[in-house]
Coordinates of N, CA and C and ligand atoms in Angstrom, one line a residue:
M1 N 122.4 32.2 109.7 CA 123.4 32.2 110.8 C 123.6 31.8 111.6
H2 N 124.0 30.4 112.3 CA 123.9 30.3 113.3 C 125.4 30.6 114.7
F3 N 125.1 30.8 116.4 CA 126.2 30.7 116.5 C 125.6 29.9 118.3
P4 N 126.3 29.2 119.1 CA 126.1 28.6 119.8 C 125.6 29.3 121.1
G5 N 124.5 29.7 121.8 CA 124.1 30.5 122.4 C 123.5 31.0 122.2
M6 N 123.1 31.1 120.9 CA 122.2 32.9 120.3 C 120.1 32.1 120.9
P7 N 119.6 33.4 121.2 CA 118.7 32.8 121.7 C 117.9 32.3 120.9
V8 N 117.2 31.2 120.5 CA 116.3 30.5 119.6 C 115.1 31.9 118.6
A9 N 114.4 32.5 119.4 CA 113.9 33.7 119.2 C 114.2 34.0 117.7
L10 N 115.5 34.9 118.2 CA 116.2 35.5 117.2 C 116.7 34.5 115.9
A11 N 117.3 33.5 116.5 CA 117.6 32.4 115.4 C 116.7 32.5 114.2
R12 N 115.3 32.1 114.8 CA 114.3 32.2 114.4 C 114.0 33.0 113.2
M13 N 114.1 34.3 113.8 CA 113.5 35.9 113.0 C 115.1 35.9 112.2
V14 N 116.2 35.9 112.4 CA 117.1 36.1 111.7 C 116.8 34.8 109.5
E15 N 116.6 33.5 110.4 CA 115.9 32.8 109.5 C 114.8 33.5 108.3
M16 N 113.8 33.9 108.9 CA 112.8 34.7 108.6 C 112.9 35.5 107.6
L17 N 113.6 36.3 108.1 CA 114.4 37.6 107.4 C 115.2 36.8 106.5
G18 N 115.9 35.9 106.8 CA 117.0 35.9 105.2 C 116.1 34.7 104.0
T19 N 114.6 34.4 104.5 CA 113.6 33.9 103.5 C 113.2 35.4 102.3
L20 N 113.7 36.4 102.5 CA 112.8 37.4 102.1 C 114.2 37.4 100.8
P21 N 113.4 38.3 99.3 CA 114.8 38.5 98.5 C 115.3 39.2 98.3
G22 N 116.9 38.8 98.1 CA 118.2 40.2 98.7 C 118.6 40.4 100.0
I23 N 118.0 39.4 100.7 CA 119.1 39.4 102.1 C 119.5 38.0 101.9
G24 N 120.8 37.9 102.7 CA 121.7 37.3 103.2 C 121.9 37.3 104.2
P25 N 122.2 36.0 104.7 CA 122.4 35.9 106.2 C 122.9 37.0 107.1
K26 N 124.3 37.6 106.6 CA 125.0 38.7 107.3 C 123.9 39.8 107.9
T27 N 123.0 40.4 106.4 CA 122.0 41.3 106.4 C 120.7 41.1 107.1
A28 N 120.2 39.6 107.4 CA 119.0 39.5 107.7 C 119.5 39.3 109.5
M29 N 120.9 38.9 109.9 CA 121.1 38.8 111.7 C 121.4 40.7 111.9
R30 N 121.9 41.3 110.9 CA 121.6 42.8 111.1 C 120.1 43.5 111.6
L31 N 119.4 43.3 110.5 CA 117.7 43.8 110.7 C 117.4 43.4 111.8
A32 N 117.8 41.8 112.3 CA 116.9 41.1 113.9 C 117.5 42.0 114.7
L33 N 118.8 42.1 114.7 CA 119.3 42.6 115.6 C 118.9 44.3 116.0
N34 N 118.6 44.9 114.7 CA 118.1 46.7 114.7 C 116.9 46.1 115.1
L35 N 115.6 45.1 115.2 CA 114.3 45.0 115.7 C 114.7 44.4 117.6
L36 N 115.6 44.3 117.5 CA 115.8 44.3 119.1 C 116.0 45.6 119.9
E37 N 116.4 46.1 118.7 CA 116.7 47.4 119.7 C 115.5 48.3 119.7
R38 N 114.5 48.1 118.7 CA 113.4 49.2 119.0 C 112.6 48.9 119.6
P39 N 111.9 50.0 120.1 CA 110.7 50.3 121.0 C 110.3 49.4 120.7
A40 N 109.3 48.3 122.2 CA 108.6 47.6 122.0 C 106.9 47.8 121.0
E41 N 106.7 48.9 121.2 CA 105.6 49.7 120.2 C 105.8 49.1 118.8
D42 N 107.2 50.0 118.4 CA 107.3 49.7 116.9 C 107.3 48.1 116.4
L43 N 107.8 47.2 117.3 CA 106.9 45.5 116.7 C 106.4 45.6 116.4
K44 N 105.3 46.0 118.2 CA 103.9 45.7 118.2 C 103.0 46.0 116.4
Q45 N 103.6 47.1 116.3 CA 102.8 48.0 114.8 C 103.4 47.3 113.6
M46 N 104.3 46.2 113.9 CA 105.2 45.8 112.4 C 104.2 44.1 112.6
A47 N 103.6 43.9 113.9 CA 103.1 42.6 113.6 C 101.7 42.8 113.1
A48 N 101.2 44.0 113.9 CA 100.0 43.9 113.0 C 99.8 44.4 111.9
A49 N 100.6 44.9 111.4 CA 100.7 45.3 109.7 C 101.0 43.8 109.3
L50 N 101.8 42.8 109.2 CA 102.3 42.0 109.0 C 100.9 40.8 108.8
A51 N 99.9 40.7 110.1 CA 98.6 40.5 109.6 C 97.5 40.9 109.4
E52 N 98.0 42.2 108.9 CA 96.7 43.1 108.0 C 97.3 42.6 106.5
L53 N 98.3 42.7 106.2 CA 98.6 42.2 105.3 C 98.5 40.9 104.2
Q54 N 98.1 40.0 105.1 CA 97.7 38.5 105.3 C 96.7 38.9 105.3
D55 N 95.5 39.5 105.7 CA 93.9 39.4 105.9 C 93.1 40.2 105.2
K56 N 94.0 41.2 104.6 CA 93.4 42.2 104.1 C 93.6 42.3 102.5
V57 N 94.9 42.2 102.3 CA 95.0 42.3 100.7 C 94.8 41.1 100.0
T58 N 94.3 41.3 99.0 CA 93.9 40.4 98.2 C 94.0 40.3 97.0
F59 N 93.9 39.8 95.8 CA 93.7 40.4 94.5 C 92.6 40.1 93.7
C60 N 92.1 41.1 92.6 CA 91.1 41.3 92.5 C 90.7 40.1 91.4
E61 N 89.5 39.7 91.5 CA 88.8 38.7 90.7 C 89.1 38.7 89.5
R62 N 88.7 40.2 88.6 CA 88.4 40.1 87.4 C 89.9 40.8 87.0
C63 N 90.7 41.4 87.8 CA 91.4 42.1 86.8 C 93.1 42.1 87.6
G64 N 93.3 40.8 88.4 CA 94.1 40.3 88.9 C 95.6 41.7 90.3
C65 N 94.5 43.2 89.9 CA 95.6 43.8 90.6 C 95.2 43.7 92.1
F66 N 96.2 44.5 93.1 CA 95.6 44.1 94.4 C 94.6 45.1 95.1
A67 N 93.4 44.3 95.7 CA 92.1 44.7 96.0 C 92.4 44.2 97.6
E68 N 90.7 45.2 97.9 CA 90.7 44.4 99.5 C 89.2 43.8 100.0
Q69 N 88.7 44.0 98.6 CA 87.8 43.5 98.6 C 88.0 42.5 97.2
G70 N 86.3 41.8 97.2 CA 86.7 40.7 95.9 C 87.0 41.3 94.7
H71 N 86.3 42.8 93.9 CA 86.8 43.8 93.5 C 88.0 45.1 93.3
C72 N 89.0 45.2 92.7 CA 89.3 46.5 93.1 C 88.8 47.8 92.8
Q73 N 89.3 49.0 93.4 CA 89.1 50.4 93.1 C 89.0 50.6 91.7
I74 N 89.8 49.9 91.1 CA 89.4 50.0 89.6 C 88.8 50.1 88.7
C75 N 87.9 48.9 89.1 CA 87.4 48.4 88.6 C 86.0 48.6 88.5
D76 N 85.8 48.9 89.6 CA 85.3 49.3 90.3 C 84.5 50.8 90.1
N77 N 85.6 51.3 89.8 CA 85.2 53.0 89.2 C 84.5 53.1 88.0
V78 N 83.3 54.1 87.3 CA 82.3 53.9 86.8 C 82.8 55.1 85.3
R79 N 83.9 55.9 86.2 CA 84.2 56.7 85.5 C 85.7 56.3 84.7
R80 N 85.9 55.6 84.7 CA 87.6 54.4 83.9 C 86.4 53.9 82.5
D81 N 87.3 53.6 81.8 CA 86.8 53.2 80.3 C 87.3 51.8 80.2
T82 N 86.3 50.9 80.3 CA 86.0 49.3 79.9 C 86.8 48.9 78.6
K83 N 86.6 50.0 77.5 CA 87.1 49.3 76.6 C 88.4 50.0 76.6
L84 N 89.3 50.2 77.5 CA 91.0 50.2 77.1 C 91.5 49.3 78.6
I85 N 91.9 48.3 77.7 CA 92.8 47.0 79.0 C 94.7 47.0 79.1
C86 N 95.0 47.9 79.8 CA 96.0 47.8 79.6 C 97.1 46.6 80.4
V87 N 97.6 45.6 79.9 CA 98.1 44.4 80.4 C 99.6 44.4 81.2
V88 N 99.8 44.3 82.2 CA 101.0 44.0 82.7 C 101.0 43.0 83.1
E89 N 102.3 42.7 84.3 CA 103.1 41.3 84.2 C 102.4 41.1 85.5
Q90 N 102.8 42.3 86.7 CA 102.4 42.3 87.7 C 101.5 43.0 88.7
P91 N 100.8 42.6 89.8 CA 100.1 43.9 90.3 C 100.6 45.3 90.6
V92 N 101.9 45.1 91.5 CA 102.6 46.3 91.8 C 102.9 47.3 90.3
D93 N 102.6 46.6 89.0 CA 103.4 47.6 87.6 C 102.3 48.6 87.5
V94 N 100.7 48.1 88.0 CA 99.6 48.7 88.1 C 99.8 50.7 89.1
L95 N 100.7 50.0 90.5 CA 101.1 50.9 91.3 C 101.7 52.1 90.4
I96 N 102.4 51.8 89.9 CA 103.5 52.2 89.2 C 102.7 53.6 87.8
M97 N 101.8 52.3 87.4 CA 100.9 53.2 86.2 C 100.7 53.9 86.8
E98 N 99.5 53.7 87.7 CA 98.8 55.0 88.5 C 99.6 56.0 88.7
R99 N 100.6 55.6 89.7 CA 101.3 57.1 90.1 C 101.1 58.1 89.7
G100 N 100.8 58.3 88.1 CA 101.3 59.7 87.0 C 99.6 60.1 86.8
Q101 N 98.9 59.1 86.8 CA 97.7 59.4 86.5 C 96.7 59.8 85.3
G102 N 97.8 59.2 84.4 CA 97.8 59.9 82.9 C 96.1 58.6 82.1
F103 N 96.3 57.2 83.1 CA 95.8 56.5 82.1 C 94.5 56.5 82.7
A104 N 93.3 56.5 81.9 CA 92.0 56.3 82.4 C 90.9 55.2 82.2
G105 N 91.8 54.2 81.6 CA 91.3 52.8 81.4 C 91.7 51.9 82.0
K106 N 91.4 50.8 82.1 CA 91.2 49.6 83.1 C 92.7 48.6 83.4
Y107 N 92.8 48.1 83.9 CA 94.2 46.4 83.9 C 93.8 45.4 83.5
H108 N 94.9 44.7 83.6 CA 94.4 43.4 84.1 C 96.6 42.7 84.2
A109 N 96.6 42.1 85.8 CA 97.8 41.3 86.0 C 98.2 40.4 85.6
L110 N 98.7 39.8 84.6 CA 98.9 38.7 84.7 C 99.4 37.5 85.7
H111 N 100.4 38.0 86.4 CA 101.2 37.7 87.8 C 101.7 36.6 87.5
G112 N 102.6 37.1 86.2 CA 104.4 36.6 85.9 C 103.9 36.9 84.1
R113 N 105.2 36.5 83.7 CA 105.6 36.5 82.5 C 105.9 34.8 81.9
L114 N 106.2 34.8 80.6 CA 106.5 33.2 80.3 C 107.7 33.0 80.1
S115 N 108.4 31.9 80.6 CA 109.4 32.1 80.6 C 110.3 30.3 81.1
P116 N 110.3 29.8 79.6 CA 110.8 28.5 79.5 C 111.6 28.4 80.4
V117 N 112.6 29.2 80.8 CA 113.5 28.5 81.5 C 113.3 28.6 83.1
D118 N 112.4 29.0 83.4 CA 111.5 29.2 84.7 C 110.5 28.5 85.6
G119 N 110.3 27.5 83.5 CA 109.0 26.2 83.9 C 107.8 27.5 83.8
I120 N 107.6 28.4 83.2 CA 106.7 29.2 83.8 C 106.0 29.5 82.0
G121 N 104.8 28.4 82.1 CA 104.1 28.2 81.3 C 102.6 29.3 81.1
P122 N 102.0 28.9 79.9 CA 100.7 30.2 80.4 C 99.7 29.8 81.2
D123 N 100.1 27.9 81.3 CA 99.1 28.0 83.0 C 99.1 28.3 84.0
K124 N 99.9 29.0 84.5 CA 101.3 29.8 85.6 C 100.2 31.4 85.6
L125 N 100.0 31.5 84.6 CA 99.5 33.3 84.3 C 97.9 33.5 84.5
W126 N 97.5 34.6 85.2 CA 96.2 34.7 85.0 C 95.7 35.4 84.2
L127 N 94.9 34.2 83.2 CA 94.5 34.1 81.8 C 92.4 33.8 82.0
S128 N 92.4 33.1 82.7 CA 91.1 32.8 82.3 C 89.7 34.4 82.4
S129 N 90.1 35.1 83.3 CA 89.6 36.2 83.7 C 89.7 37.1 82.3
L130 N 90.9 37.6 82.1 CA 91.1 38.1 80.6 C 90.5 37.8 79.5
D131 N 90.5 36.1 79.5 CA 89.6 35.6 78.4 C 88.4 36.8 78.3
K132 N 87.5 36.7 79.6 CA 85.9 37.3 79.0 C 86.2 38.6 78.8
R133 N 87.1 39.6 79.5 CA 87.3 40.8 79.0 C 87.9 41.0 77.3
V134 N 87.9 40.1 76.8 CA 88.8 40.9 75.9 C 87.6 40.4 74.4
V135 N 87.3 41.2 74.1 CA 85.6 41.0 73.6 C 86.1 42.5 72.6
P136 N 85.2 42.3 71.1 CA 85.0 43.1 69.9 C 84.6 44.6 70.8
G137 N 85.3 45.5 70.1 CA 85.5 47.0 71.0 C 86.6 47.2 72.0
V138 N 87.3 46.5 72.1 CA 88.2 46.6 73.5 C 89.3 47.0 72.5
E139 N 90.2 47.6 73.3 CA 91.6 47.5 72.4 C 92.8 47.2 74.3
L140 N 93.6 46.4 73.7 CA 94.2 45.5 75.2 C 95.3 46.1 73.8
I141 N 95.8 47.2 75.4 CA 97.6 47.4 75.2 C 98.4 46.6 75.7
L142 N 99.2 45.9 75.4 CA 100.6 45.0 76.0 C 101.1 46.1 76.6
A143 N 101.1 45.7 78.0 CA 102.8 46.6 78.7 C 103.4 45.6 79.3
T144 N 103.8 44.7 79.0 CA 104.4 43.7 79.0 C 106.4 44.4 79.3
S145 N 107.8 43.6 80.2 CA 108.4 44.3 79.9 C 109.0 44.5 78.8
A146 N 110.1 45.1 78.5 CA 110.9 45.1 76.7 C 111.6 44.4 77.6
T147 N 112.0 43.0 78.3 CA 112.8 41.7 78.2 C 112.3 40.5 77.2
V148 N 113.3 40.0 77.1 CA 113.0 38.4 76.6 C 111.6 38.3 76.6
D149 N 111.6 37.7 77.8 CA 110.3 36.7 78.1 C 109.3 37.9 78.0
G150 N 109.0 38.9 78.3 CA 108.1 40.0 78.3 C 107.6 40.5 77.0
E151 N 108.5 40.2 76.3 CA 108.2 40.2 74.5 C 107.7 39.0 74.3
A152 N 108.1 37.5 75.0 CA 107.4 36.3 74.4 C 106.0 36.5 74.6
T153 N 106.0 37.3 75.9 CA 104.4 37.0 76.9 C 103.3 38.2 75.7
A154 N 104.1 39.1 75.1 CA 103.4 39.7 73.9 C 103.2 39.5 73.1
H155 N 104.1 38.6 72.3 CA 103.6 38.0 71.1 C 102.4 36.7 71.9
F156 N 102.8 36.0 72.4 CA 101.8 35.1 72.7 C 100.0 35.4 72.9
L157 N 100.3 37.0 73.6 CA 98.8 37.4 74.3 C 98.2 37.6 72.6
A158 N 99.1 38.5 72.0 CA 98.3 38.8 70.0 C 98.3 37.9 70.0
R159 N 99.0 36.4 69.9 CA 98.4 35.5 69.1 C 97.3 35.0 69.9
R160 N 97.2 34.8 70.9 CA 96.0 34.5 71.7 C 94.8 34.6 71.4
Y161 N 95.1 36.5 71.0 CA 93.4 37.6 71.4 C 93.0 37.8 69.8
Q162 N 94.2 37.1 68.7 CA 94.1 37.5 67.4 C 92.7 37.8 66.4
A163 N 91.8 36.4 67.0 CA 90.4 35.9 66.5 C 89.5 37.2 67.4
S164 N 90.5 37.6 68.3 CA 88.6 37.9 69.3 C 87.9 39.4 68.6
G165 N 88.4 40.3 67.8 CA 87.6 41.1 67.2 C 88.1 42.2 68.6
A166 N 89.2 42.7 69.1 CA 89.7 43.3 69.8 C 90.9 44.2 69.3
K167 N 90.9 45.1 69.5 CA 92.4 45.5 68.8 C 93.8 45.6 69.7
I168 N 94.6 45.5 68.8 CA 96.0 44.9 69.8 C 97.1 46.1 69.3
S169 N 97.6 46.3 71.0 CA 98.3 47.4 70.6 C 99.7 47.1 71.7
R170 N 101.2 47.5 71.6 CA 102.2 47.6 72.4 C 102.3 48.9 72.8
I171 N 103.2 49.1 73.7 CA 103.4 50.7 74.8 C 104.8 50.6 73.6
A172 N 105.6 51.7 73.5 CA 106.0 52.2 72.6 C 107.1 52.1 73.2
R173 N 108.7 51.9 72.1 CA 110.2 51.6 72.9 C 110.0 52.8 73.7
G174 N 109.9 53.8 74.5 CA 109.9 54.8 74.9 C 110.7 53.9 76.6
V175 N 109.9 52.2 76.3 CA 111.2 51.4 77.6 C 112.4 51.0 76.7
P176 N 113.3 51.3 77.7 CA 114.4 50.3 77.2 C 114.9 49.1 76.9
E177 N 115.3 48.3 75.7 CA 115.4 47.1 76.0 C 115.7 46.2 77.6
G178 N 115.1 45.3 77.9 CA 115.3 45.0 78.8 C 114.8 45.3 79.9
G179 N 113.6 46.3 80.1 CA 113.6 47.6 80.7 C 111.8 47.0 81.6
E180 N 112.7 46.3 83.2 CA 110.7 46.3 83.6 C 110.7 47.9 84.4
L181 N 109.2 47.6 84.0 CA 108.4 49.0 84.0 C 108.9 49.5 85.6
E182 N 108.9 48.4 86.5 CA 109.4 49.2 87.8 C 110.2 50.3 87.4
Y183 N 111.4 50.0 87.0 CA 112.7 50.9 87.0 C 112.1 52.5 86.0
L184 N 111.3 52.2 85.7 CA 110.9 54.0 84.3 C 110.3 54.7 85.5
D185 N 110.7 55.9 85.4 CA 109.5 56.9 86.2 C 108.8 57.2 85.3
E186 N 107.2 57.7 86.1 CA 106.0 57.8 85.1 C 106.6 57.9 83.8
H187 N 106.9 59.6 83.7 CA 106.6 60.5 82.5 C 107.5 59.7 81.4
T188 N 108.5 58.2 81.3 CA 108.3 57.8 80.4 C 107.5 56.8 79.7
L189 N 106.8 56.0 81.4 CA 106.4 55.4 81.4 C 104.8 55.9 80.1
H190 N 104.4 56.9 81.1 CA 103.1 58.1 80.0 C 103.2 58.0 78.8
R191 N 104.6 58.6 78.2 CA 104.9 58.5 76.7 C 104.9 57.5 76.2
A192 N 104.8 56.0 76.8 CA 105.3 55.0 76.1 C 103.6 54.5 75.9
L193 N 103.1 54.8 76.7 CA 101.8 54.7 76.7 C 101.0 55.3 75.4
A194 N 100.9 56.7 75.9 CA 100.5 57.9 75.0 C 101.0 57.1 73.1
Q195 N 102.4 56.7 73.2 CA 102.9 56.5 71.6 C 102.5 55.2 71.3
R196 N 101.7 54.7 72.0 CA 101.6 52.7 71.6 C 100.9 52.8 70.5
V197 N 101.3 51.5 70.0 CA 101.2 51.4 68.6 C 100.5 50.1 68.4
I198 N 100.3 49.9 67.0 CA 99.1 49.1 67.2 C 100.3 47.9 67.0
W199 N 99.4 46.4 67.0 CA 100.5 45.2 66.9 C 101.4 44.9 65.8
E200 N 99.8 45.2 64.7 CA 101.1 44.7 63.1 C 101.7 46.1 62.8
Q201 N 101.5 47.1 63.3 CA 102.4 47.6 62.7 C 103.8 47.9 63.5
A202 N 103.5 47.6 65.3 CA 104.5 47.3 65.9 C 105.7 46.2 65.5
E203 N 105.2 45.1 65.0 CA 105.8 43.8 64.2 C 106.4 44.3 63.1
S204 N 106.1 44.9 62.2 CA 107.0 45.7 61.0 C 107.7 46.4 61.3
L205 N 107.8 47.0 62.5 CA 108.3 48.1 62.6 C 110.1 47.4 63.0
R206 N 109.8 46.5 63.4 CA 111.5 45.2 64.7 C 111.9 44.6 62.8
Ligands
LIG1 ZN1 90.2 44.7 89.0

């Protein structure tokens, strides 16, 4: 959204804000003007938070979740059950699962889900570190979303690890059709997790 005489710095900010998901040109303009009206201290803190976001937040090299060093706190926690691995699509899904604190195992974030339409194949998912963790005696809980792509991803993982000796299960249908984990309350999510079914049984129920 360009206006003649608009300061370059303001136009630049509007442009940057407009690249965020769900932010159109009008909203970007409103946000930029709001920033301008705030006390200078607010803006300094925001700039510092942005710099910190870039510097300090990374992803765990083992499980793909949010981390501040090489490994995340969940992987480093010795009281958690390494024999239970809950596979989710995005690191943010782990935060949602953890909100209710009902799960005592570990996680793996795929950083996406298979989507032929968007050209997302297995090569785009974080699988190599998961391959090393799926060993006999482990239960792999597939907690991808109840969307078409989420289901396809669960099928793909079940096939990929079929011969690994790991037990494979799928979270229960407490997750509604088309359901993204982020829209679920933690009780529904924990019920879906607690009532998970072994993969072969899950398939025969369909
Ligand atoms: Zn981790």
